[in-house]
Coordinates of C-alpha atoms in Angstrom, one line a residue:
X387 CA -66.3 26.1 -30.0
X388 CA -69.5 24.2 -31.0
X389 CA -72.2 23.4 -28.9
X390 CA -73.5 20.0 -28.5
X391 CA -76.5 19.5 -30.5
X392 CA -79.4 17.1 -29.2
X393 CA -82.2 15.5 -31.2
X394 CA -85.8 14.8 -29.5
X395 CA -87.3 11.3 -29.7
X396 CA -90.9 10.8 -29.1
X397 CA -91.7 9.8 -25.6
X398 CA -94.4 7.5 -24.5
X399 CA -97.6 9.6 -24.3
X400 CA -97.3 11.6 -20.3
X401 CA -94.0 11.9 -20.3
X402 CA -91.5 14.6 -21.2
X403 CA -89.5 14.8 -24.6
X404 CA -86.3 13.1 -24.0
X405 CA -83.2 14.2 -26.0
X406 CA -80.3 12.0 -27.4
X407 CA -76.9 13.8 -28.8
X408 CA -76.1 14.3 -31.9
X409 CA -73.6 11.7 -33.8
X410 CA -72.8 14.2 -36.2
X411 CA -71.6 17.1 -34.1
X412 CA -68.2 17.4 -33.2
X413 CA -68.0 18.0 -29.1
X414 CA -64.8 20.5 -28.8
X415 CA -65.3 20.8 -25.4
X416 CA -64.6 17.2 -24.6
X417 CA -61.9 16.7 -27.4
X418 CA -59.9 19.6 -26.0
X419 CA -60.4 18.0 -22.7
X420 CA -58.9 15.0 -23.7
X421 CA -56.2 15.8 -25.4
X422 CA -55.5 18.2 -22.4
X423 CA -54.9 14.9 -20.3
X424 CA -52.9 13.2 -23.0
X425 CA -51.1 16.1 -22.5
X426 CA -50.8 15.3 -18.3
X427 CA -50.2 11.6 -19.5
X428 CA -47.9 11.7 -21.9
X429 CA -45.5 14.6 -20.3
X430 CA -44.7 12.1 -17.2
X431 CA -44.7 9.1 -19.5
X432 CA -42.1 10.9 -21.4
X433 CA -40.1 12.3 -18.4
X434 CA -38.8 8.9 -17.9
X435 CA -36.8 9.2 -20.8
X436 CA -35.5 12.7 -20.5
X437 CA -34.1 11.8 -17.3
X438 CA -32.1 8.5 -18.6
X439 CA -28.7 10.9 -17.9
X440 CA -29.6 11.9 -15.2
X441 CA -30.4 8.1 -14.0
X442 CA -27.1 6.6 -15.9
X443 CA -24.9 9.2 -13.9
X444 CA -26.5 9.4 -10.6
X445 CA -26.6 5.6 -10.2
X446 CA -23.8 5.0 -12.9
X447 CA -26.0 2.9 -15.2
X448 CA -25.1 1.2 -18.5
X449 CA -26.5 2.3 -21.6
X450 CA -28.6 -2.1 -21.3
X451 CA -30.0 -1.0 -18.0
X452 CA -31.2 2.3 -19.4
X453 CA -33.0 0.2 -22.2
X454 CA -34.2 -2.4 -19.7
X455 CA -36.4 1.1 -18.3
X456 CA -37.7 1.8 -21.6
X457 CA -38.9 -1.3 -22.1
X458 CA -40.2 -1.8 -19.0
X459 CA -42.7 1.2 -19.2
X460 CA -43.6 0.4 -22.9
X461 CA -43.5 -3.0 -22.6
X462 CA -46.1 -2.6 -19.5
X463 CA -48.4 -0.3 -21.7
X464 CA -47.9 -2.7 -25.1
X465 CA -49.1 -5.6 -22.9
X466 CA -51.9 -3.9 -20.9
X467 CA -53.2 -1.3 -24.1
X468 CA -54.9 -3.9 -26.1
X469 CA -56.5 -6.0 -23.3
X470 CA -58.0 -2.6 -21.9
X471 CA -59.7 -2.3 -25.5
X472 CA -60.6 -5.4 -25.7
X473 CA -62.4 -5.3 -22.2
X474 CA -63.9 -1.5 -23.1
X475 CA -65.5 -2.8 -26.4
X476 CA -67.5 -5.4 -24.8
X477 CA -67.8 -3.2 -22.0
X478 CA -67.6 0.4 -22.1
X479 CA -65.8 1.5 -18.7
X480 CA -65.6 5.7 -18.2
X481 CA -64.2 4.7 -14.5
X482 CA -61.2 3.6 -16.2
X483 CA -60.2 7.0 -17.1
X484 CA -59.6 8.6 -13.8
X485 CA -58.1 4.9 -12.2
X486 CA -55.4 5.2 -15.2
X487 CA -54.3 8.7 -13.9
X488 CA -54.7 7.2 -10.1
X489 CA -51.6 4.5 -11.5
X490 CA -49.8 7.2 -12.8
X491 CA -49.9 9.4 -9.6
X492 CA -48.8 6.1 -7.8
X493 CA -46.2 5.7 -10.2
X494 CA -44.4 9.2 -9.8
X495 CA -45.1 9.5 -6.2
X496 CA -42.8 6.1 -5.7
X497 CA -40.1 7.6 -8.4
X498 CA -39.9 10.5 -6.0
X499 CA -38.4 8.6 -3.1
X500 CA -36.8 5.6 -5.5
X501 CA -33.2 5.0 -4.4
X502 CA -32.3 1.8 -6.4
X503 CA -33.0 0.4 -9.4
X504 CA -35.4 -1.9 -8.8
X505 CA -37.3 0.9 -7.7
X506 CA -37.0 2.9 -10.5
X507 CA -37.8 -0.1 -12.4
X508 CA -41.3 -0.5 -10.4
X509 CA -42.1 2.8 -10.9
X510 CA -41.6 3.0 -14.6
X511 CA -44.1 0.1 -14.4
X512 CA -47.2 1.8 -12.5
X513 CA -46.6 4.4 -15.1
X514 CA -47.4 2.4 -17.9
X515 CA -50.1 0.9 -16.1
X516 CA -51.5 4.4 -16.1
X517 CA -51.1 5.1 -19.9
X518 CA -52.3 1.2 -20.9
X519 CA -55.3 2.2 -18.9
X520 CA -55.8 5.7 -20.5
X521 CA -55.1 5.6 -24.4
X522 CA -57.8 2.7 -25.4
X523 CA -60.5 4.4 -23.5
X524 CA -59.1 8.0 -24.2
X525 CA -59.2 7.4 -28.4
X526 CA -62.7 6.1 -27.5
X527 CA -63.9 9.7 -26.2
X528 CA -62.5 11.3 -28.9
X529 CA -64.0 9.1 -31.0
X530 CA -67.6 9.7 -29.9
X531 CA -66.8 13.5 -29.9
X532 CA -65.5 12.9 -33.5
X533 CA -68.5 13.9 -35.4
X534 CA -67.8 13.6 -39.0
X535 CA -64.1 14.8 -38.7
X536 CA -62.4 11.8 -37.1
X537 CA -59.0 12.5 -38.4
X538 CA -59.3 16.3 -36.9
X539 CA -60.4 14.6 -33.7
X540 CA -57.7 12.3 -33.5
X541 CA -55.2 15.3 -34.1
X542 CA -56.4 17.2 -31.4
X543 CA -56.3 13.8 -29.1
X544 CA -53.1 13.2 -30.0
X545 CA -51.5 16.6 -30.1
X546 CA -51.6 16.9 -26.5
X547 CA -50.0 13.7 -26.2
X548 CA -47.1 14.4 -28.3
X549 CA -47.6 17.9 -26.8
X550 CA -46.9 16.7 -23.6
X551 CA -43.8 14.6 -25.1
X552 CA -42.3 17.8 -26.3
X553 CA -42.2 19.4 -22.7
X554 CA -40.7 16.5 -21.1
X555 CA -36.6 17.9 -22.0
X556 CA -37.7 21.2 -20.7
X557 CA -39.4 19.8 -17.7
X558 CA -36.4 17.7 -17.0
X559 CA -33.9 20.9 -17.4
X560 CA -36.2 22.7 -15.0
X561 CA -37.3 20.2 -12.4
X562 CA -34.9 17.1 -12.6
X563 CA -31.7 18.1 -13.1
X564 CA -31.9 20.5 -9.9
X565 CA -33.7 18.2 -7.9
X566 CA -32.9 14.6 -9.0
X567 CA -35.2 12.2 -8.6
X568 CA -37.6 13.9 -5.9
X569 CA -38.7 16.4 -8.7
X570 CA -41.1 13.8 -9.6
X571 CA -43.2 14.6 -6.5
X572 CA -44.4 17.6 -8.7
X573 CA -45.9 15.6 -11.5
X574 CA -47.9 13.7 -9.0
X575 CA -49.8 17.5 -8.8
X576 CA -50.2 17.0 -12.2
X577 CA -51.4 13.6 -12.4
X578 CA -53.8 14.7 -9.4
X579 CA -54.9 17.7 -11.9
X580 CA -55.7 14.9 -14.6
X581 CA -57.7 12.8 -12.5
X582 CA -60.1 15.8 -12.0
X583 CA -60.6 16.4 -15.7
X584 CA -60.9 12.6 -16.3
X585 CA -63.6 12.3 -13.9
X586 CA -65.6 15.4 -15.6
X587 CA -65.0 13.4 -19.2
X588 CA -66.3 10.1 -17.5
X589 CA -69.5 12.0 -16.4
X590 CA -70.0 12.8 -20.2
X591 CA -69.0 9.6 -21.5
X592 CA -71.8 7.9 -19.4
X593 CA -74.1 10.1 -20.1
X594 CA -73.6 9.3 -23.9
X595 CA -73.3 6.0 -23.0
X596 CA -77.0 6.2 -21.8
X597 CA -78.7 7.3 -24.2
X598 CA -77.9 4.2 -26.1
X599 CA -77.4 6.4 -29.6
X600 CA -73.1 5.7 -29.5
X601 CA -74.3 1.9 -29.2
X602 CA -76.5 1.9 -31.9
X603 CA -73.8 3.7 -34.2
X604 CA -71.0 0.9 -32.9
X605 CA -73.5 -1.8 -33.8
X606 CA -74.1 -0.7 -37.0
X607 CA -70.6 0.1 -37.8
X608 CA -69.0 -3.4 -36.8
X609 CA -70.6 -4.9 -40.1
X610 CA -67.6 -6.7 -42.2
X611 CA -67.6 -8.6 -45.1
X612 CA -66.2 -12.4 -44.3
X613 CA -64.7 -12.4 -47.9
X614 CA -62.6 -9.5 -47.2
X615 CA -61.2 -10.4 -43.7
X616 CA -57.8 -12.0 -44.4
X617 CA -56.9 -8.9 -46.6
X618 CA -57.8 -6.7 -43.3
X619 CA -55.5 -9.0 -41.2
X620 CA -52.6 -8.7 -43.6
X621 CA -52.9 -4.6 -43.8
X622 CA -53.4 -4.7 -40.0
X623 CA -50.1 -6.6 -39.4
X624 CA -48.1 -4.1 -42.2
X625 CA -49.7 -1.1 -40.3
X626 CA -48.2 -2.6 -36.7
X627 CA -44.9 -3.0 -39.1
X628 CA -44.9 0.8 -40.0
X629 CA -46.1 1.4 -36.7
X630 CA -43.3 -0.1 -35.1
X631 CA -40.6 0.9 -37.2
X632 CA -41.5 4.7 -37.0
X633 CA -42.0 3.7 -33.0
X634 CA -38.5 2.3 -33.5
X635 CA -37.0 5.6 -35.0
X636 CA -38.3 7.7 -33.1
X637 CA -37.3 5.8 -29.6
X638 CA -33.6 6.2 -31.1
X639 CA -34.0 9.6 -31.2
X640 CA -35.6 10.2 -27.7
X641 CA -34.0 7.9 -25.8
X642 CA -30.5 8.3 -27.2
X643 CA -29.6 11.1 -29.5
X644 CA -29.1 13.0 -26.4
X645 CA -26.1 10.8 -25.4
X646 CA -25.2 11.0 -29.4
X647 CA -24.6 14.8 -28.9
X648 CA -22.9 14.7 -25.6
X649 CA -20.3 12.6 -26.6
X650 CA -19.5 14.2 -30.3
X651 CA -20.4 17.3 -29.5
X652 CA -19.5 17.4 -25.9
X653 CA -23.3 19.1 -24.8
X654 CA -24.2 19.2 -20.9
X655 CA -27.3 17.7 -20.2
X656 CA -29.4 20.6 -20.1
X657 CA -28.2 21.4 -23.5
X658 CA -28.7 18.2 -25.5
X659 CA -32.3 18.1 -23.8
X660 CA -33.4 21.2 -26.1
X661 CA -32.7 19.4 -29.6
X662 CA -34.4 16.4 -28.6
X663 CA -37.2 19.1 -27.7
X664 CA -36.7 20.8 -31.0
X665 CA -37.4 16.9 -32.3
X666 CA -40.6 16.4 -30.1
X667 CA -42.0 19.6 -30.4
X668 CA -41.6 19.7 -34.1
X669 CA -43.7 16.4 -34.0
X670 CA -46.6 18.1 -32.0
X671 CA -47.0 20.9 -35.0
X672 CA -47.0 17.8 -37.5
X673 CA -49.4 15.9 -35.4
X674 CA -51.9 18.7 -35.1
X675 CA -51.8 18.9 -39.1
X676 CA -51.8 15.4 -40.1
X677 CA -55.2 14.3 -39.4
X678 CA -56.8 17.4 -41.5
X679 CA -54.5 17.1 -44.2
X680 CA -54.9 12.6 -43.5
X681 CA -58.8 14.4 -44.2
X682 CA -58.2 15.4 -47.4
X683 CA -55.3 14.2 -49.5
X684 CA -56.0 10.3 -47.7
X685 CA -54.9 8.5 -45.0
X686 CA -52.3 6.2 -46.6
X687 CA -50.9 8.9 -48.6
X688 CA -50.0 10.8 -45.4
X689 CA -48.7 7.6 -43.9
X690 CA -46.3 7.0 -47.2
X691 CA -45.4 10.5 -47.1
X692 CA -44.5 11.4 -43.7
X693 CA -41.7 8.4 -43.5
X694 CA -40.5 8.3 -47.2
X695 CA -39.9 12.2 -47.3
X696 CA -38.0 12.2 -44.1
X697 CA -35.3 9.2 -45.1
X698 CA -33.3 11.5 -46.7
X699 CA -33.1 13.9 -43.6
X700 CA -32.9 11.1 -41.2
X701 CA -29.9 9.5 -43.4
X702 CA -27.8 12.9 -42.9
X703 CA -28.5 13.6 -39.4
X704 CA -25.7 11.8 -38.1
X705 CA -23.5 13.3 -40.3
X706 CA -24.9 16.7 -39.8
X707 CA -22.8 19.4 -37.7
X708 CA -24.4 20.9 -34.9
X709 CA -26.8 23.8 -35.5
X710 CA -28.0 21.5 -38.7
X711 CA -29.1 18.6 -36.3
X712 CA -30.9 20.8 -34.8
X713 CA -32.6 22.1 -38.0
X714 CA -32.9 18.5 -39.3
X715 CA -34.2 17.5 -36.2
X716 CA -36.9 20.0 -36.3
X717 CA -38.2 18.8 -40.0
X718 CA -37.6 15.2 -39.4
X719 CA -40.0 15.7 -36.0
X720 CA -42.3 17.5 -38.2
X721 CA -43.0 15.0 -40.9
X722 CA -42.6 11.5 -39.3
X723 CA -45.0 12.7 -36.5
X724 CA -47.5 14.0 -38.8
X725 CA -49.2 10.5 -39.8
X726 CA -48.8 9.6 -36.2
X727 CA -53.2 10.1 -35.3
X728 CA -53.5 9.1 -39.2
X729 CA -52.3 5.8 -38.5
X730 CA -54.8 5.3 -35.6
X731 CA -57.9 6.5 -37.3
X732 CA -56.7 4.2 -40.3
X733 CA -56.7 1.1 -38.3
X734 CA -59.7 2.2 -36.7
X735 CA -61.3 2.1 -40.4
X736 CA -60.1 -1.5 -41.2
X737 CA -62.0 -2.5 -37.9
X738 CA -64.9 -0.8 -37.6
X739 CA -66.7 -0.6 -34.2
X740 CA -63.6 -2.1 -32.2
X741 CA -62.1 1.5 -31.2
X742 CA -60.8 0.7 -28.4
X743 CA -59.3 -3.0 -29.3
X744 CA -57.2 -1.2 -32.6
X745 CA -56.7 2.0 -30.4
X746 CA -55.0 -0.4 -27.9
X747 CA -53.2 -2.5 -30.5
X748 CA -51.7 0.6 -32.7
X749 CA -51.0 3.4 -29.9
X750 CA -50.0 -0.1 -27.3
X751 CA -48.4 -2.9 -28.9
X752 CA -47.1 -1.4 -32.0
X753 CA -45.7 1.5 -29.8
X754 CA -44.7 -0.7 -27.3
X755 CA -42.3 -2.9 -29.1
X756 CA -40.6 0.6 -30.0
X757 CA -39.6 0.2 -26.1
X758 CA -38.3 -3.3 -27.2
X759 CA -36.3 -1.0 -30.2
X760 CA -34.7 0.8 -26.7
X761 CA -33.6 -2.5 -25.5
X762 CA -31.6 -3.7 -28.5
X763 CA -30.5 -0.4 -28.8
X764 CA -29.1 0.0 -26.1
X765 CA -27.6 -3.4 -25.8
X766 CA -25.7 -2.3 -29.3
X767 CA -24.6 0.6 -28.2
X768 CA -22.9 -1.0 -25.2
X769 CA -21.3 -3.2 -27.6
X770 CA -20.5 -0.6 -30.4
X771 CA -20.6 2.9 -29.9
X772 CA -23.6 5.6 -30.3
X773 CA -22.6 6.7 -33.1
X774 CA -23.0 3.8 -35.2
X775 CA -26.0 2.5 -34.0
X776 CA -27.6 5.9 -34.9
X777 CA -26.2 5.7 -38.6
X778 CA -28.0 2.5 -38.5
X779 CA -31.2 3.6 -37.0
X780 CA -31.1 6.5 -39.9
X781 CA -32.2 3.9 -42.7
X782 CA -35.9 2.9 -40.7
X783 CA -37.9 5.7 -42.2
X784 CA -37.4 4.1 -45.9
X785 CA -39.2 1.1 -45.0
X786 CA -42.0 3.1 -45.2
X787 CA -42.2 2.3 -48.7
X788 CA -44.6 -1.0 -47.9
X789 CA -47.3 1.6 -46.9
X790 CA -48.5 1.3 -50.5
X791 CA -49.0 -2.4 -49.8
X792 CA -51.9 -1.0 -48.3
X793 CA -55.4 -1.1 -49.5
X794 CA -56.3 2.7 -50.2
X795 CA -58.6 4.3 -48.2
X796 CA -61.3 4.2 -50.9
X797 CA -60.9 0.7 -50.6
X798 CA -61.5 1.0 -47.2
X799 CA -64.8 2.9 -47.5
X800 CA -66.0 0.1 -49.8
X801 CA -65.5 -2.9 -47.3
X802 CA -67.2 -1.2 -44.7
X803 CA -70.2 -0.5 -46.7
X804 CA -70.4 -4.0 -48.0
X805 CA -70.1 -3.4 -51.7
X806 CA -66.5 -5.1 -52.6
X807 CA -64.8 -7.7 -51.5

């Protein structure tokens, strides 16, 4: 674990030497603390989900009004995610990371003693307050703790978050099912636990904040050509494409394969929650290794790759028998996850110095209308049957063939230096 090294500027004469960080060095410390709160984040975030059986039964739901939930925490953090970017590139805000784990807290704390629906429903919503408020600013620290390996910082930021994903079928076998609803009163220890370490990573964000060297770096780096600006806003909207249908894929998988393998292969709950945590865990391992591998064989190769190799899988899952989902699911989780920080550090390359903007945009809108994918999905399956709609859901991954509408990442390079249009 490195060190973080500091470089001495020359004082006026009296005074004492004063010391500004390193841009170059990669700050471990602070990148493993962040992605250990992605971790806290995105673990409750995702328990909303793993519990949509538990909800259907216990208040006898239909498959629309599960959807309604999804959208209504990812809609909340799609809507709030890029106007939290916005606001923390004009103004850099560390407070905001331990107030988005205070909305979190709130939110669980008020699932615990939900009884209705509406309730459930407002408590989904102060839980995507939290996240809107915590992924802009979040990418940001990882960002500035980057050094010269962004797409390994981005991993490790995002690994806990699909990290924390992963546990959320486990968490729900051990805590929900048990103890319905009221289990959530013990993520609010864990949303209390985040809040700590968010107000440890705030201390060090202002303090890098002070010494005016991230500032300078962010100035320099928002340079763009004017010639080359529509061609960023077209590869900007095709990322939010790929984005969303990935987001779109994977939602089906989350949020309803466990209902696929109940009803065909007539699974308790407890038991179709550990395939969909072979799926999410899976995605963790190929999130970790995307960004290094994003690092050397390109960023919009790993993109192409990690949809257009798993179509074929994702086309025989639903056709697959039992202990071959769960294989299928395993590899599918491994390669569709695997471009998921890639995809963030690549937008953050086509908009240079608006981190937390394109952080909000990709990892909040784009993700966000995946909880608009729940919606419809649900609504078709109330109309169809599960089944179907996941034979239909098995073609989104080949769409990833537009990625190489995408200007390569050379390409990119040469826009932000100025020296092609």
């Amino acid at each position: 674990m490195s060190v973080q090294t500091m470089t001495k500027t020359s004082p006026p004469s009296g005074q004492q030497p004063l010391t500004q960080p390193d841009m170059s060095a990669t700050v471990y410390r602070i990148l493993i603390a962040i992605s250990l709160v992605h971790l806290f984040n995105d673990s409750i975030q995702s328990v909303i989900p793993a519990i949509f059986p538990i909800l259907k039964s216990s208040m006898h739901l239909t498959y629309t009004q599960i959807g309604i939930i999804s959208f209504a925490i990812n809609f909340t953090s799609s809507i709030m995610q890029p106007v939290v970017g916005w606001f923390a590139d004009r103004k850099p805000t560390p407070a905001l990371l331990p107030i988005g784990m205070g909305f979190t807290f709130t939110g669980m704390l008020l699932m615990a003693f939900a009884t209705t629906y509406p309730a459930v429903l407002l408590a989904v919503v102060f839980v995507g307050l939290g996240s809107a408020a915590f992924h802009p600013e979040g990418s940001r620290v990882s960002h500035m703790a980057s050094g010269t390996r962004r797409g390994l910082a981005q991993s490790i930021f995002q690994v806990g978050g699909n990290a924390g994903q992963s546990l959320a079928p486990v968490l729900t076998m051990w805590i929900f099912i048990p103890l319905g609803l009221f289990g959530s009163i013990w993520f609010t220890v864990v949303a209390a636990a985040g809040i700590a370490v968010q107000i440890f990573i705030a201390r060090w964000y202002g303090n890098r904040l002070r010494t005016g060297a991230y500032q300078k770096k962010k100035t320099q780096a928002r340079q763009l050509r004017p010639e080359v600006r529509s061609r960023v806003r077209f590869a900007i909207v095709l990322l939010v494409l790929l984005v969303f249908v990935r987001s779109w894929y994977s939602s089906s998988i989350s949020t309803f394969f466990s209902f696929y393998l109940m009803e065909n292969f007539h699974l308790s709950v407890s038991d179709a929650q550990v395939y969909i945590f072979l799926f999410l865990a899976a995605g963790a391992v190929g999130t970790f290794f995307g960004g290094p591998l994003a690092d050397r064989f390109g960023k919009r190769n790993m993109i192409f790759c990690s949809m257009i190799l798993a179509a074929p899988l994702a086309i025989l899952l639903p056709y697959a028998n039992l202990f071959w989902s769960g294989v299928l699911l395993a590899i599918i989780g491994l390669i569709v996850f695997s471009s998921f920080s890639v995809t963030v550090v690549y937008a953050q390359m086509l908009f240079p110095g608006k981190i937390g903007t394109v952080s909000g945009l990709i990892t909040g809108l784009a993700f966000g209308m995946g909880g608009l994918g729940a919606l419809v999905l649900g609504k078709w399956t109330d109309i169809v049957d599960i089944t179907t709609v996941m034979q239909i859901c098995s073609f989104l991954p080949l769409l990833g063939i537009l990625t190489y509408l995408l200007p390569s990442d050379k390409l990119l390079n040469r826009w932000s230096e100025g020296t092609e249009a």
